[in-house]
Amino acid sequence: MKTIIAACSQNLSGSRASIQTALRTLLAVPWPSQRDIGSALQLLAVLQWVLSFLLLGIVSLLLLIYLLFTSLWLIPVLYLAWIIFDWDTPEKGGRRLSCLRRWTVWKHFRDYFPVKLVKTHDLSPSHNYIIGSHPHGILCVGAFCNFITGSTGFEELFPGIRSFLTTLAGNFRLPLFREYLMSGGLFPVTRRAIGYLLSQKGTGNAVAIVIGGAAESLSCRPGVTTLILKNRKGFVRMALRHGAFLVPSFSFGENDLFRQVVFEEGSWMRSIQRRFQKMMGFAPCLFYGRGLTSCRSRGLLPYARPITTVVGEPLAVPKVENPSRELVDRYHELYIRALLKLFNENKTKYGLSESDELHIL
């Protein structure tokens, strides 16, 4: 009996020693610092945004199709009925939710790069505006962060101005994704949607349009600043019809977020990209960024590069119901001059050299 008790005592002593050793080891492990936690939150904020824009629409569509063949078939049927009933809402003001724009997650998103908004001139709430956003880049990070989220202080810098951002109309045909886009203040880049914002919602509205669009993304690469703008005049015509002032803006650093395999003009791969773009509205780019676990690995997350969006001086535009081609060309040329001036005055401040030029095609 004494032998058994002694053995049990020895085991208990050993267990206590093991527990104490484990506790010491645990306490010796360095806890994550506030900086480490902040970096992790920034990474997660960017990850959810990338996954939302790349996968939310198609995954939602596939899920609803799957549910049609299960006992939950009523859910996709009811949602389809809702989309049919709600079909025109994206082009009639949408359903912008202020609370979504103020999410704390967008502050972590902003700080990852970081993204900064610079004001050069005031915008009067007594006018409406079309803001030309350049360049497109791969995923329009600067335009999204500055004109959709409240993280960079657009409403504080421009009191009385409500910012909106346009995107491909096809995105609003995807289930759930359309609700996500509208809640943030995104609208289809169509005449009807833009015209509604500029004529039916009073004054103080600023509609940001990424003018270069999908075609410009094909030329996106670090160290090259090429804009597709010479034959993009629809935004000028819309501005004239509604008397909306034109405002150039440029996001320095936008093209540095990803690496892209750029195919030369005339190659068969470039022709495939062009044809796909005409059919689907967007261009299939072969790009990569950093991985989730390390900035040295490859993945779909953008590199942490600073983005500075500079909003230029508004160009006063008269209201002309049916503007002539000559008038459109005139204000288009004035807009290009204002954009070049904005670029040249700020390029050395935000990462470019004096010799860097803005190429407009």
Short mmCIF file of C-alpha atoms in Angstrom, two decimals:
data_model
loop_
_atom_site.label_atom_id
_atom_site.label_comp_id
_atom_site.label_asym_id
_atom_site.label_seq_id
_atom_site.Cartn_x
_atom_site.Cartn_y
_atom_site.Cartn_z
CA MET A 1 0.00 0.00 0.00
CA LYS A 2 2.82 2.42 0.94
CA THR A 3 4.49 1.60 -2.35
CA ILE A 4 1.33 2.49 -4.30
CA ILE A 5 0.91 5.80 -2.42
CA ALA A 6 4.55 6.70 -3.01
CA ALA A 7 4.20 5.96 -6.72
CA CYS A 8 1.05 8.11 -6.95
CA SER A 9 2.78 10.97 -5.12
CA GLN A 10 5.71 10.76 -7.48
CA ASN A 11 3.38 10.85 -10.52
CA LEU A 12 1.49 13.86 -9.12
CA SER A 13 4.77 15.66 -8.49
CA GLY A 14 5.83 14.88 -12.02
CA SER A 15 2.52 16.12 -13.40
CA ARG A 16 2.79 19.37 -11.45
CA ALA A 17 6.32 19.84 -12.75
CA SER A 18 5.15 19.19 -16.32
CA ILE A 19 2.30 21.68 -15.96
CA GLN A 20 4.61 24.29 -14.47
CA THR A 21 7.11 23.75 -17.28
CA ALA A 22 4.35 24.09 -19.89
CA LEU A 23 3.11 27.30 -18.27
CA ARG A 24 6.62 28.74 -18.21
CA THR A 25 7.07 27.87 -21.88
CA LEU A 26 3.72 29.45 -22.74
CA LEU A 27 4.52 32.63 -20.84
CA ALA A 28 7.94 32.80 -22.49
CA VAL A 29 6.35 32.94 -25.96
CA PRO A 30 6.16 36.62 -27.04
CA TRP A 31 2.59 37.86 -27.35
CA PRO A 32 1.67 39.66 -30.59
CA SER A 33 2.28 43.37 -30.35
CA GLN A 34 -0.32 46.00 -31.17
CA ARG A 35 1.51 46.57 -34.45
CA ASP A 36 1.29 42.87 -35.34
CA ILE A 37 -2.43 42.83 -34.59
CA GLY A 38 -2.92 45.95 -36.69
CA SER A 39 -1.04 44.42 -39.63
CA ALA A 40 -3.14 41.25 -39.40
CA LEU A 41 -6.38 43.28 -39.41
CA GLN A 42 -5.20 45.25 -42.43
CA LEU A 43 -4.38 42.05 -44.30
CA LEU A 44 -7.78 40.55 -43.49
CA ALA A 45 -9.56 43.74 -44.56
CA VAL A 46 -7.86 43.65 -47.97
CA LEU A 47 -8.45 39.90 -48.29
CA GLN A 48 -12.21 40.19 -47.75
CA TRP A 49 -12.37 43.00 -50.32
CA VAL A 50 -10.47 41.07 -52.98
CA LEU A 51 -12.52 37.92 -52.41
CA SER A 52 -15.76 39.92 -52.50
CA PHE A 53 -14.97 41.54 -55.84
CA LEU A 54 -13.52 38.46 -57.48
CA LEU A 55 -15.73 35.69 -56.10
CA LEU A 56 -18.91 36.96 -54.39
CA GLY A 57 -20.93 37.31 -57.57
CA ILE A 58 -20.07 34.00 -59.22
CA VAL A 59 -20.21 32.01 -55.95
CA SER A 60 -23.65 33.47 -55.13
CA LEU A 61 -24.90 32.57 -58.61
CA LEU A 62 -23.64 28.99 -58.36
CA LEU A 63 -25.11 28.63 -54.87
CA LEU A 64 -28.56 29.77 -55.99
CA ILE A 65 -28.45 27.37 -58.96
CA TYR A 66 -27.53 24.54 -56.60
CA LEU A 67 -30.36 25.41 -54.20
CA LEU A 68 -32.84 25.15 -57.08
CA PHE A 69 -32.31 21.37 -57.04
CA THR A 70 -32.68 20.96 -53.28
CA SER A 71 -35.51 21.21 -50.78
CA LEU A 72 -34.59 24.88 -50.39
CA TRP A 73 -35.60 25.69 -53.99
CA LEU A 74 -38.03 28.36 -52.79
CA ILE A 75 -35.15 30.63 -51.68
CA PRO A 76 -33.65 31.16 -55.18
CA VAL A 77 -37.14 31.40 -56.71
CA LEU A 78 -38.14 34.19 -54.32
CA TYR A 79 -34.82 35.97 -54.83
CA LEU A 80 -35.21 35.75 -58.61
CA ALA A 81 -38.67 37.29 -58.29
CA TRP A 82 -37.14 40.05 -56.16
CA ILE A 83 -34.43 40.80 -58.76
CA ILE A 84 -37.06 41.06 -61.51
CA PHE A 85 -39.10 43.45 -59.36
CA ASP A 86 -35.97 45.40 -58.37
CA TRP A 87 -34.29 45.32 -61.79
CA ASP A 88 -34.13 49.08 -62.40
CA THR A 89 -33.05 50.14 -58.90
CA PRO A 90 -29.30 50.28 -59.70
CA GLU A 91 -30.04 52.88 -62.38
CA LYS A 92 -32.48 54.83 -60.19
CA GLY A 93 -30.40 55.85 -57.22
CA GLY A 94 -29.69 52.40 -55.76
CA ARG A 95 -29.75 51.74 -52.02
CA ARG A 96 -26.72 53.44 -50.53
CA LEU A 97 -26.14 52.63 -46.85
CA SER A 98 -24.13 55.21 -44.92
CA CYS A 99 -23.34 52.71 -42.17
CA LEU A 100 -21.54 50.43 -44.67
CA ARG A 101 -19.34 53.30 -45.84
CA ARG A 102 -18.30 53.95 -42.22
CA TRP A 103 -17.26 50.36 -41.44
CA THR A 104 -14.11 50.19 -39.34
CA VAL A 105 -12.82 47.55 -41.74
CA TRP A 106 -12.30 50.26 -44.37
CA LYS A 107 -9.88 52.10 -42.09
CA HIS A 108 -7.78 48.94 -41.88
CA PHE A 109 -8.11 48.64 -45.67
CA ARG A 110 -6.87 52.23 -46.08
CA ASP A 111 -3.92 51.75 -43.73
CA TYR A 112 -2.69 48.60 -45.50
CA PHE A 113 -1.36 50.54 -48.51
CA PRO A 114 -1.90 53.31 -47.21
CA VAL A 115 -4.39 55.34 -49.29
CA LYS A 116 -4.51 59.14 -49.04
CA LEU A 117 -6.87 61.71 -50.56
CA VAL A 118 -5.48 65.15 -51.47
CA LYS A 119 -7.70 68.16 -52.16
CA THR A 120 -6.41 70.98 -54.39
CA HIS A 121 -9.61 73.03 -54.84
CA ASP A 122 -13.02 73.37 -53.22
CA LEU A 123 -16.16 71.80 -54.72
CA SER A 124 -19.30 73.86 -54.24
CA PRO A 125 -22.45 71.98 -53.10
CA SER A 126 -24.45 74.14 -55.52
CA HIS A 127 -23.14 72.14 -58.49
CA ASN A 128 -22.95 68.53 -59.62
CA TYR A 129 -19.69 66.98 -60.76
CA ILE A 130 -18.27 64.21 -62.90
CA ILE A 131 -14.90 63.16 -61.48
CA GLY A 132 -12.61 61.44 -63.96
CA SER A 133 -10.65 58.78 -62.08
CA HIS A 134 -7.27 57.77 -63.52
CA PRO A 135 -5.64 55.30 -63.95
CA HIS A 136 -7.78 52.16 -63.86
CA GLY A 137 -5.07 49.84 -62.57
CA ILE A 138 -6.16 46.25 -61.97
CA LEU A 139 -8.88 46.63 -59.30
CA CYS A 140 -9.36 50.43 -58.94
CA VAL A 141 -8.24 50.44 -55.31
CA GLY A 142 -7.76 54.21 -55.09
CA ALA A 143 -11.15 55.03 -56.60
CA PHE A 144 -12.95 52.55 -54.36
CA CYS A 145 -11.26 53.62 -51.14
CA ASN A 146 -11.67 57.35 -51.73
CA PHE A 147 -15.09 57.61 -53.36
CA ILE A 148 -16.96 54.69 -51.77
CA THR A 149 -15.61 54.32 -48.26
CA GLY A 150 -15.44 57.19 -45.80
CA SER A 151 -12.00 56.15 -44.58
CA THR A 152 -10.03 58.91 -46.36
CA GLY A 153 -12.37 61.72 -45.34
CA PHE A 154 -13.96 62.71 -48.67
CA GLU A 155 -17.04 64.21 -47.00
CA GLU A 156 -14.86 66.15 -44.55
CA LEU A 157 -12.58 67.51 -47.30
CA PHE A 158 -15.55 68.38 -49.54
CA PRO A 159 -18.44 69.38 -47.25
CA GLY A 160 -21.87 68.98 -48.80
CA ILE A 161 -20.63 66.70 -51.60
CA ARG A 162 -21.85 63.11 -51.94
CA SER A 163 -19.48 60.84 -53.87
CA PHE A 164 -20.53 57.90 -56.05
CA LEU A 165 -18.57 55.47 -58.20
CA THR A 166 -19.63 53.75 -61.40
CA THR A 167 -18.68 50.23 -62.45
CA LEU A 168 -19.58 47.68 -65.13
CA ALA A 169 -23.33 47.26 -65.59
CA GLY A 170 -22.87 43.49 -65.79
CA ASN A 171 -21.89 43.39 -62.12
CA PHE A 172 -25.45 44.35 -61.22
CA ARG A 173 -26.80 41.22 -62.89
CA LEU A 174 -25.08 38.97 -60.36
CA PRO A 175 -27.16 37.94 -57.32
CA LEU A 176 -26.17 39.32 -53.90
CA PHE A 177 -23.19 41.06 -55.47
CA ARG A 178 -25.57 43.73 -56.82
CA GLU A 179 -26.87 44.37 -53.30
CA TYR A 180 -23.31 44.64 -52.00
CA LEU A 181 -22.36 47.16 -54.69
CA MET A 182 -25.46 49.31 -54.29
CA SER A 183 -25.15 49.48 -50.52
CA GLY A 184 -21.73 51.10 -50.90
CA GLY A 185 -22.87 53.69 -53.44
CA LEU A 186 -21.75 52.05 -56.70
CA PHE A 187 -23.83 52.43 -59.87
CA PRO A 188 -23.74 51.06 -63.42
CA VAL A 189 -21.65 53.12 -65.80
CA THR A 190 -24.64 53.79 -68.06
CA ARG A 191 -26.19 57.02 -69.36
CA ARG A 192 -29.40 56.30 -67.51
CA ALA A 193 -27.75 55.75 -64.12
CA ILE A 194 -25.38 58.71 -64.40
CA GLY A 195 -28.17 60.93 -65.74
CA TYR A 196 -30.36 60.02 -62.77
CA LEU A 197 -27.66 60.96 -60.27
CA LEU A 198 -27.02 64.29 -62.02
CA SER A 199 -30.66 65.29 -62.55
CA GLN A 200 -32.90 63.59 -59.96
CA LYS A 201 -30.95 63.94 -56.72
CA GLY A 202 -30.46 67.69 -56.52
CA THR A 203 -26.99 69.23 -56.38
CA GLY A 204 -23.83 68.33 -54.48
CA ASN A 205 -23.39 64.98 -56.25
CA ALA A 206 -19.98 63.87 -57.50
CA VAL A 207 -20.05 60.85 -59.84
CA ALA A 208 -16.61 59.26 -60.24
CA ILE A 209 -16.01 57.43 -63.53
CA VAL A 210 -12.93 55.32 -64.20
CA ILE A 211 -12.77 56.52 -67.78
CA GLY A 212 -10.07 54.20 -69.11
CA GLY A 213 -12.10 51.15 -68.12
CA ALA A 214 -11.18 47.57 -68.90
CA ALA A 215 -9.08 48.49 -71.94
CA GLU A 216 -6.75 50.53 -69.75
CA SER A 217 -6.20 47.66 -67.32
CA LEU A 218 -4.44 45.71 -70.09
CA SER A 219 -1.62 48.27 -70.05
CA CYS A 220 -1.33 48.45 -66.27
CA ARG A 221 2.19 47.81 -65.00
CA PRO A 222 4.65 49.49 -62.63
CA GLY A 223 6.62 52.36 -64.10
CA VAL A 224 4.22 52.91 -67.02
CA THR A 225 1.46 55.52 -66.97
CA THR A 226 -0.74 55.05 -70.03
CA LEU A 227 -4.35 56.25 -70.16
CA ILE A 228 -7.08 55.34 -72.64
CA LEU A 229 -8.74 58.72 -73.07
CA LYS A 230 -8.45 60.24 -76.56
CA ASN A 231 -11.62 58.63 -77.88
CA ARG A 232 -13.47 58.45 -74.54
CA LYS A 233 -15.83 61.44 -74.84
CA GLY A 234 -19.12 60.12 -73.50
CA PHE A 235 -18.45 61.51 -70.02
CA VAL A 236 -17.95 64.99 -71.50
CA ARG A 237 -21.24 64.76 -73.39
CA MET A 238 -23.02 63.71 -70.17
CA ALA A 239 -21.44 66.64 -68.32
CA LEU A 240 -22.66 69.09 -70.97
CA ARG A 241 -26.19 67.70 -71.00
CA HIS A 242 -26.53 68.12 -67.25
CA GLY A 243 -24.25 71.09 -66.67
CA ALA A 244 -22.03 69.00 -64.38
CA PHE A 245 -18.54 70.37 -63.79
CA LEU A 246 -15.65 68.13 -64.85
CA VAL A 247 -13.01 67.29 -62.24
CA PRO A 248 -9.80 65.36 -63.05
CA SER A 249 -8.29 63.09 -60.42
CA PHE A 250 -5.19 60.91 -60.48
CA SER A 251 -4.22 58.06 -58.15
CA PHE A 252 -0.43 57.95 -57.94
CA GLY A 253 0.75 54.42 -57.11
CA GLU A 254 -2.31 52.61 -58.50
CA ASN A 255 -0.27 50.77 -61.14
CA ASP A 256 2.25 49.51 -58.56
CA LEU A 257 -0.15 47.22 -56.67
CA PHE A 258 0.12 44.18 -58.96
CA ARG A 259 2.43 42.63 -61.52
CA GLN A 260 0.91 41.81 -64.88
CA VAL A 261 1.95 39.81 -67.91
CA VAL A 262 1.49 42.42 -70.65
CA PHE A 263 1.10 41.07 -74.19
CA GLU A 264 2.27 43.24 -77.06
CA GLU A 265 -0.21 44.84 -79.44
CA GLY A 266 -0.80 42.55 -82.41
CA SER A 267 -0.04 39.32 -80.54
CA TRP A 268 -2.65 36.57 -80.51
CA MET A 269 -3.00 36.73 -76.74
CA ARG A 270 -3.74 40.47 -76.89
CA SER A 271 -6.37 39.86 -79.57
CA ILE A 272 -8.04 37.24 -77.34
CA GLN A 273 -8.09 39.76 -74.49
CA ARG A 274 -9.65 42.41 -76.75
CA ARG A 275 -12.36 40.06 -78.02
CA PHE A 276 -13.17 38.88 -74.50
CA GLN A 277 -13.38 42.51 -73.39
CA LYS A 278 -15.86 43.38 -76.16
CA MET A 279 -18.07 40.39 -75.34
CA MET A 280 -17.98 40.48 -71.53
CA GLY A 281 -17.18 44.11 -70.76
CA PHE A 282 -13.97 43.39 -68.86
CA ALA A 283 -10.50 42.24 -69.82
CA PRO A 284 -8.97 38.95 -68.58
CA CYS A 285 -5.65 40.12 -67.13
CA LEU A 286 -2.89 37.74 -66.10
CA PHE A 287 -1.72 39.38 -62.90
CA TYR A 288 -0.42 38.48 -59.47
CA GLY A 289 0.36 40.18 -56.19
CA ARG A 290 1.59 38.98 -52.83
CA GLY A 291 0.47 35.87 -50.95
CA LEU A 292 -1.50 35.74 -47.71
CA THR A 293 1.32 34.47 -45.50
CA SER A 294 4.28 36.35 -46.96
CA CYS A 295 4.91 39.37 -49.15
CA ARG A 296 7.59 37.31 -50.90
CA SER A 297 5.13 34.68 -52.10
CA ARG A 298 2.73 35.16 -55.02
CA GLY A 299 -1.01 35.48 -54.67
CA LEU A 300 -4.01 37.72 -55.39
CA LEU A 301 -3.47 40.28 -52.65
CA PRO A 302 -2.15 43.67 -53.77
CA TYR A 303 1.29 44.74 -52.68
CA ALA A 304 1.39 47.33 -49.90
CA ARG A 305 2.28 50.39 -51.94
CA PRO A 306 1.14 53.94 -51.07
CA ILE A 307 -1.67 55.38 -53.17
CA THR A 308 -2.29 59.12 -53.24
CA THR A 309 -5.39 60.32 -55.05
CA VAL A 310 -5.18 63.99 -55.99
CA VAL A 311 -8.47 65.70 -56.90
CA GLY A 312 -7.90 68.62 -59.25
CA GLU A 313 -9.58 71.88 -60.12
CA PRO A 314 -13.20 71.71 -61.36
CA LEU A 315 -13.75 72.73 -64.97
CA ALA A 316 -16.96 74.76 -65.35
CA VAL A 317 -19.26 73.25 -67.98
CA PRO A 318 -22.41 74.89 -69.41
CA LYS A 319 -25.68 73.01 -69.62
CA VAL A 320 -26.42 72.17 -73.27
CA GLU A 321 -29.26 69.77 -74.01
CA ASN A 322 -27.86 68.59 -77.35
CA PRO A 323 -24.15 69.47 -77.45
CA SER A 324 -22.47 69.52 -80.85
CA ARG A 325 -19.46 67.39 -81.65
CA GLU A 326 -17.30 70.51 -81.77
CA LEU A 327 -18.41 71.54 -78.27
CA VAL A 328 -17.75 68.05 -76.89
CA ASP A 329 -14.29 68.02 -78.50
CA ARG A 330 -13.52 71.45 -77.04
CA TYR A 331 -14.32 70.48 -73.46
CA HIS A 332 -12.67 67.10 -73.90
CA GLU A 333 -9.45 68.90 -74.86
CA LEU A 334 -9.80 71.26 -71.89
CA TYR A 335 -10.23 68.26 -69.61
CA ILE A 336 -7.08 66.56 -70.96
CA ARG A 337 -5.10 69.76 -70.40
CA ALA A 338 -6.35 69.99 -66.82
CA LEU A 339 -5.44 66.35 -66.22
CA LEU A 340 -1.93 66.79 -67.64
CA LYS A 341 -1.45 69.86 -65.47
CA LEU A 342 -2.58 67.94 -62.39
CA PHE A 343 -0.22 65.05 -63.17
CA ASN A 344 2.83 67.22 -63.88
CA GLU A 345 2.34 69.40 -60.80
CA ASN A 346 2.12 66.43 -58.44
CA LYS A 347 4.17 63.58 -59.94
CA THR A 348 7.42 64.35 -58.09
CA LYS A 349 5.54 64.69 -54.80
CA TYR A 350 4.13 61.16 -54.94
CA GLY A 351 6.80 58.78 -56.16
CA LEU A 352 7.47 59.68 -59.81
CA SER A 353 10.44 61.47 -61.32
CA GLU A 354 10.49 64.72 -63.24
CA SER A 355 11.11 62.79 -66.49
CA ASP A 356 8.00 60.57 -66.12
CA GLU A 357 5.30 61.40 -68.65
CA LEU A 358 1.60 60.70 -68.91
CA HIS A 359 0.83 58.85 -72.15
CA ILE A 360 -2.70 59.34 -73.45
CA LEU A 361 -3.99 56.98 -76.15
#
